[in-house]
């Protein structure tokens, strides 16, 4: 049975702070940068610093607390109240950079050159407004495929948050959009004019206007004597400039962060902001929190080994304060299905040992890595919730795929047909409705496959591809449902290109779904299985509610930053997954991927499992036998000595592969393949 250990809590009062935390709480005389390792009690140290400032006579109105979520600010102030025993600490101003910017701009709108009644638009509004501007400028009718509104909005936000010119942003993050640089400039110019005309500010504007307000000097913004910043590794360049402007107005800055947990570069965060802190704020005292109160010594050793190859101006070593525990396990599996079974076996064993399901987490690099595991969890009747996105069968591209199946099965299904037609370039709601009317009067599915319809020029090529795919799926004799599903995935690869971001992972989603079609005898049965078993809501537990109201957490690594679990499974730890093959273009990207693995490992308190399949089948049912060999993540190679290594499922997997391949035929090639599976 597994050890039922509890982590040793860090001290909870000012008097009980460890020496490093006490140094943070009592630091005085200038700016402070706190390099805080995972599980080191940095929130307690920061809360104690707030309590010490108030206790030393600093007025609460002179303190500003900046975090990246409002909840984090509220929790930190609650902790400070408990430490100091002074409820007045709740009056300390705290919140996100954006909320504080809005408050200051509301107070000083005239000084900032804004009308008092300006409005703030969220990212969805930004994409919609950019879409309108884009259409007004005629870019929805270009001969060449033009970036979608959401992509254009992402480019704009990345440009502002990094304070880098448009050309550099396109070169580094959106190279496929580089041919449209002049058109993008025109869109951004028109977008800015439209906002000004309508009195609108987006999230990026809030920071820029606050910075401009701070730099005007005089009586504009209120001053703060002490500014405390949490999660400093997630700062972007505009936020760092805001802190510098606050310091120029007399504020002492205390920033707390862990550059080993900087994983939000794709959002514009720049770990270089934390590295530049001592240069931007001369005289900065750099303090470290290296005592780890969360994880066992064995887990800390593995995490340290992963980061041993990383370069940082603030090197640190996490030192565990807990007693020794079980060694982390590095588990090699023959394939994804075996990995899913292994993970579920361990989850149930820990549950029998008294570890609640909600104290166990399965962490993936990207959403589709959890698809096979999700199916196994459902098969085992293990409740789970998904963090970091919609459930598999609720995602937009999956809904597009299912709509195609529904059109094949029932051509009178207007909702499905409308969704499919909207996938064609140049087909909006009105055009889709007109096409539907013509099809309904021409004779159902045969009309969709054979009829010639008046179409927008951009839609003609896509419509031809759609008709060819549908015709292949209903050919006589009708192909097996697996073949139909694979044909529709090929169609989605073309029709969805440019419609969504991260297409490689979305196509991988559909390939997994197509592989499950082989479990059904017909297309109708396949569709019924998808439609009749939807989750009640996003993130709902799988299956019927359980009396114990418990569930496993299945999450992307990004989704659990700041959280911890007694048992953690890091899956798909193969090179190409961790690091992602989509994020190895530069040394900077590779280092962020290394930090992402570090974050995953340091979520574990008692037990850590890192698993990786040796074979990835092109078709997960493995009946075709076509697969790739994987390699262990490059980040784990220098850390292997800190793990207990094991291999699982080899004899069963080889036997299953050989049996299935022999069953499909008796030709010489198939026999050789089946025999070779015995030693693979």
Short mmCIF file of C-alpha atoms in Angstrom, two decimals, residues 191-424:
data_model
loop_
_atom_site.label_atom_id
_atom_site.label_comp_id
_atom_site.label_asym_id
_atom_site.label_seq_id
_atom_site.Cartn_x
_atom_site.Cartn_y
_atom_site.Cartn_z
CA UNK A 191 -9.01 49.95 -35.27
CA UNK A 192 -7.36 52.63 -33.14
CA UNK A 193 -9.40 55.36 -34.87
CA UNK A 194 -12.61 53.41 -34.32
CA UNK A 195 -11.87 53.02 -30.60
CA UNK A 196 -11.10 56.70 -30.24
CA UNK A 197 -14.27 57.72 -32.06
CA UNK A 198 -16.40 55.52 -29.82
CA UNK A 199 -14.60 56.14 -26.52
CA UNK A 200 -13.36 52.56 -26.19
CA UNK A 201 -10.30 51.13 -24.44
CA UNK A 202 -9.10 47.54 -24.72
CA UNK A 203 -7.04 45.76 -22.05
CA UNK A 204 -3.77 46.83 -23.66
CA UNK A 205 -4.94 50.45 -23.71
CA UNK A 206 -5.57 50.36 -19.96
CA UNK A 207 -1.91 49.65 -19.28
CA UNK A 208 -0.64 52.10 -21.87
CA UNK A 209 -2.85 54.94 -20.62
CA UNK A 210 -1.92 54.24 -16.99
CA UNK A 211 1.75 54.33 -17.95
CA UNK A 212 1.23 57.62 -19.80
CA UNK A 213 -0.64 59.01 -16.80
CA UNK A 214 2.19 58.07 -14.43
CA UNK A 215 4.75 59.65 -16.73
CA UNK A 216 2.89 62.97 -16.92
CA UNK A 217 4.00 63.81 -13.37
CA UNK A 218 2.29 66.57 -11.43
CA UNK A 219 -0.95 65.84 -9.64
CA UNK A 220 -2.17 63.11 -12.01
CA UNK A 221 -2.19 59.76 -10.19
CA UNK A 222 -2.16 59.01 -6.50
CA UNK A 223 1.24 58.08 -5.14
CA UNK A 224 2.20 54.90 -3.32
CA UNK A 225 5.14 54.51 -1.00
CA UNK A 226 5.28 50.72 -1.25
CA UNK A 227 4.31 48.55 -4.24
CA UNK A 228 4.36 44.77 -3.86
CA UNK A 229 4.17 42.57 -6.96
CA UNK A 230 3.38 38.85 -6.99
CA UNK A 231 4.34 36.43 -9.81
CA UNK A 232 7.04 38.75 -11.14
CA UNK A 233 8.11 36.14 -13.69
CA UNK A 234 4.85 36.80 -15.58
CA UNK A 235 5.41 40.52 -16.13
CA UNK A 236 5.37 41.97 -19.62
CA UNK A 237 7.34 44.98 -20.77
CA UNK A 238 4.53 47.50 -20.30
CA UNK A 239 3.95 46.30 -16.73
CA UNK A 240 7.65 46.58 -15.96
CA UNK A 241 7.58 50.14 -17.31
CA UNK A 242 4.62 50.90 -15.03
CA UNK A 243 6.60 49.70 -12.00
CA UNK A 244 9.55 51.85 -13.08
CA UNK A 245 7.24 54.87 -13.37
CA UNK A 246 5.83 54.18 -9.89
CA UNK A 247 9.39 53.95 -8.54
CA UNK A 248 10.23 57.27 -10.21
CA UNK A 249 7.36 58.80 -8.25
CA UNK A 250 8.87 57.58 -4.97
CA UNK A 251 7.60 54.02 -4.54
CA UNK A 252 9.72 51.19 -3.16
CA UNK A 253 9.10 48.06 -5.25
CA UNK A 254 9.06 44.54 -3.83
CA UNK A 255 8.70 41.86 -6.52
CA UNK A 256 8.31 38.15 -5.78
CA UNK A 257 8.61 35.48 -8.44
CA UNK A 258 10.22 32.30 -9.67
CA UNK A 259 11.91 32.50 -13.06
CA UNK A 260 11.81 28.68 -13.16
CA UNK A 261 8.02 28.93 -13.40
CA UNK A 262 7.84 31.46 -16.25
CA UNK A 263 5.53 29.62 -18.67
CA UNK A 264 3.30 32.29 -20.20
CA UNK A 265 5.47 33.60 -23.02
CA UNK A 266 2.66 32.87 -25.47
CA UNK A 267 0.60 35.53 -23.67
CA UNK A 268 3.29 38.17 -23.95
CA UNK A 269 4.90 37.56 -20.54
CA UNK A 270 8.68 37.95 -20.62
CA UNK A 271 10.88 36.29 -18.00
CA UNK A 272 13.52 38.83 -19.02
CA UNK A 273 11.51 41.43 -17.08
CA UNK A 274 12.34 39.62 -13.85
CA UNK A 275 15.95 39.13 -14.92
CA UNK A 276 16.22 42.86 -15.73
CA UNK A 277 14.73 43.93 -12.39
CA UNK A 278 18.02 44.75 -10.60
CA UNK A 279 19.15 46.81 -13.60
CA UNK A 280 15.88 48.73 -13.90
CA UNK A 281 15.76 49.34 -10.13
CA UNK A 282 19.29 50.18 -8.94
CA UNK A 283 20.22 49.09 -5.45
CA UNK A 284 17.83 46.11 -5.49
CA UNK A 285 18.42 43.52 -2.76
CA UNK A 286 18.00 39.99 -4.18
CA UNK A 287 16.67 37.54 -1.59
CA UNK A 288 15.95 33.84 -2.05
CA UNK A 289 13.37 31.42 -0.69
CA UNK A 290 14.73 27.91 -1.27
CA UNK A 291 13.13 25.86 1.51
CA UNK A 292 10.42 23.65 0.01
CA UNK A 293 7.54 22.78 2.34
CA UNK A 294 5.44 21.03 -0.30
CA UNK A 295 7.27 18.05 -1.76
CA UNK A 296 9.35 15.15 -0.52
CA UNK A 297 13.16 15.31 -0.88
CA UNK A 298 12.99 12.79 -3.73
CA UNK A 299 10.57 14.92 -5.76
CA UNK A 300 12.63 18.05 -5.11
CA UNK A 301 15.75 16.25 -6.30
CA UNK A 302 14.09 15.30 -9.59
CA UNK A 303 12.80 18.83 -10.17
CA UNK A 304 16.23 20.30 -9.39
CA UNK A 305 17.86 17.87 -11.81
CA UNK A 306 15.50 18.91 -14.62
CA UNK A 307 16.45 22.56 -14.09
CA UNK A 308 20.17 21.83 -13.69
CA UNK A 309 20.78 22.48 -17.39
CA UNK A 310 18.89 25.78 -17.45
CA UNK A 311 20.66 29.09 -17.35
CA UNK A 312 19.42 31.75 -14.93
CA UNK A 313 20.94 34.87 -13.40
CA UNK A 314 19.33 33.77 -10.13
CA UNK A 315 20.38 30.13 -9.58
CA UNK A 316 18.70 28.37 -6.69
CA UNK A 317 18.26 24.87 -5.31
CA UNK A 318 15.00 23.73 -3.79
CA UNK A 319 15.66 22.15 -0.36
CA UNK A 320 12.93 19.88 0.97
CA UNK A 321 11.81 20.36 4.57
CA UNK A 322 9.86 17.10 4.67
CA UNK A 323 10.95 13.61 5.54
CA UNK A 324 11.91 11.13 2.85
CA UNK A 325 9.14 9.50 0.80
CA UNK A 326 8.55 7.30 -2.22
CA UNK A 327 10.91 7.83 -5.15
CA UNK A 328 9.37 9.36 -8.28
CA UNK A 329 8.71 6.79 -10.98
CA UNK A 330 9.73 7.11 -14.62
CA UNK A 331 7.54 4.63 -16.48
CA UNK A 332 8.00 3.47 -20.06
CA UNK A 333 4.84 2.12 -21.71
CA UNK A 334 4.60 0.39 -25.09
CA UNK A 335 1.76 2.65 -26.30
CA UNK A 336 -0.82 5.24 -25.29
CA UNK A 337 -3.46 2.71 -24.32
CA UNK A 338 -1.10 1.01 -21.87
CA UNK A 339 -0.17 4.39 -20.42
CA UNK A 340 -3.87 5.19 -19.85
CA UNK A 341 -4.44 1.84 -18.11
CA UNK A 342 -1.37 2.29 -15.92
CA UNK A 343 -2.44 5.76 -14.82
CA UNK A 344 -5.96 4.60 -13.98
CA UNK A 345 -4.61 1.58 -12.06
CA UNK A 346 -2.45 3.84 -9.88
CA UNK A 347 -5.32 6.29 -9.32
CA UNK A 348 -7.59 3.54 -8.03
CA UNK A 349 -4.84 2.06 -5.85
CA UNK A 350 -4.18 5.43 -4.22
CA UNK A 351 -7.90 5.89 -3.72
CA UNK A 352 -8.05 2.57 -1.86
CA UNK A 353 -5.17 3.80 0.27
CA UNK A 354 -7.19 6.82 1.36
CA UNK A 355 -6.04 9.46 -1.12
CA UNK A 356 -9.12 11.26 -2.43
CA UNK A 357 -9.51 11.45 -6.18
CA UNK A 358 -9.45 15.24 -6.06
CA UNK A 359 -5.98 15.02 -4.47
CA UNK A 360 -4.75 13.32 -7.65
CA UNK A 361 -4.01 15.04 -10.96
CA UNK A 362 -3.13 13.99 -14.50
CA UNK A 363 -1.12 16.69 -16.26
CA UNK A 364 -0.72 17.02 -20.03
CA UNK A 365 1.28 19.42 -22.18
CA UNK A 366 -1.66 20.18 -24.45
CA UNK A 367 -5.34 19.30 -24.43
CA UNK A 368 -5.43 16.44 -26.95
CA UNK A 369 -2.79 14.50 -24.99
CA UNK A 370 -5.55 13.63 -22.53
CA UNK A 371 -7.98 12.16 -25.07
CA UNK A 372 -7.07 8.47 -24.74
CA UNK A 373 -6.81 8.83 -20.95
CA UNK A 374 -10.23 10.49 -20.91
CA UNK A 375 -11.75 7.52 -22.69
CA UNK A 376 -10.11 5.12 -20.20
CA UNK A 377 -11.37 7.17 -17.24
CA UNK A 378 -14.90 6.91 -18.63
CA UNK A 379 -14.51 3.19 -19.19
CA UNK A 380 -13.34 2.70 -15.59
CA UNK A 381 -16.18 4.89 -14.25
CA UNK A 382 -13.65 7.26 -12.64
CA UNK A 383 -15.16 10.76 -12.26
CA UNK A 384 -12.94 13.57 -13.52
CA UNK A 385 -12.95 17.26 -14.32
CA UNK A 386 -11.00 18.93 -17.09
CA UNK A 387 -9.05 22.10 -16.39
CA UNK A 388 -7.64 24.25 -19.15
CA UNK A 389 -10.38 23.98 -21.75
CA UNK A 390 -13.65 22.50 -22.89
CA UNK A 391 -14.32 18.79 -22.69
CA UNK A 392 -13.20 16.82 -25.72
CA UNK A 393 -16.62 16.40 -27.32
CA UNK A 394 -17.60 20.03 -26.78
CA UNK A 395 -14.75 21.67 -28.67
CA UNK A 396 -15.65 23.67 -31.77
CA UNK A 397 -13.60 21.62 -34.25
CA UNK A 398 -15.03 18.38 -32.87
CA UNK A 399 -18.53 19.81 -33.27
CA UNK A 400 -17.67 20.64 -36.89
CA UNK A 401 -16.59 17.04 -37.46
CA UNK A 402 -19.72 15.61 -35.86
CA UNK A 403 -21.88 17.96 -37.94
CA UNK A 404 -20.43 16.40 -41.09
CA UNK A 405 -21.37 12.94 -39.83
CA UNK A 406 -24.89 14.13 -39.04
CA UNK A 407 -25.32 15.58 -42.55
CA UNK A 408 -24.35 12.21 -44.00
CA UNK A 409 -26.82 10.39 -41.79
CA UNK A 410 -29.70 12.87 -42.02
CA UNK A 411 -29.56 15.48 -44.80
CA UNK A 412 -32.63 17.20 -43.30
CA UNK A 413 -30.65 18.12 -40.17
CA UNK A 414 -30.66 21.88 -40.75
CA UNK A 415 -28.44 22.80 -37.82
CA UNK A 416 -25.69 20.41 -38.85
CA UNK A 417 -25.89 21.47 -42.49
CA UNK A 418 -25.74 25.15 -41.54
CA UNK A 419 -22.60 24.53 -39.47
CA UNK A 420 -20.95 22.60 -42.31
CA UNK A 421 -21.77 25.24 -44.93
CA UNK A 422 -20.39 27.97 -42.67
CA UNK A 423 -17.02 26.20 -42.81
CA UNK A 424 -16.67 27.28 -46.44
#
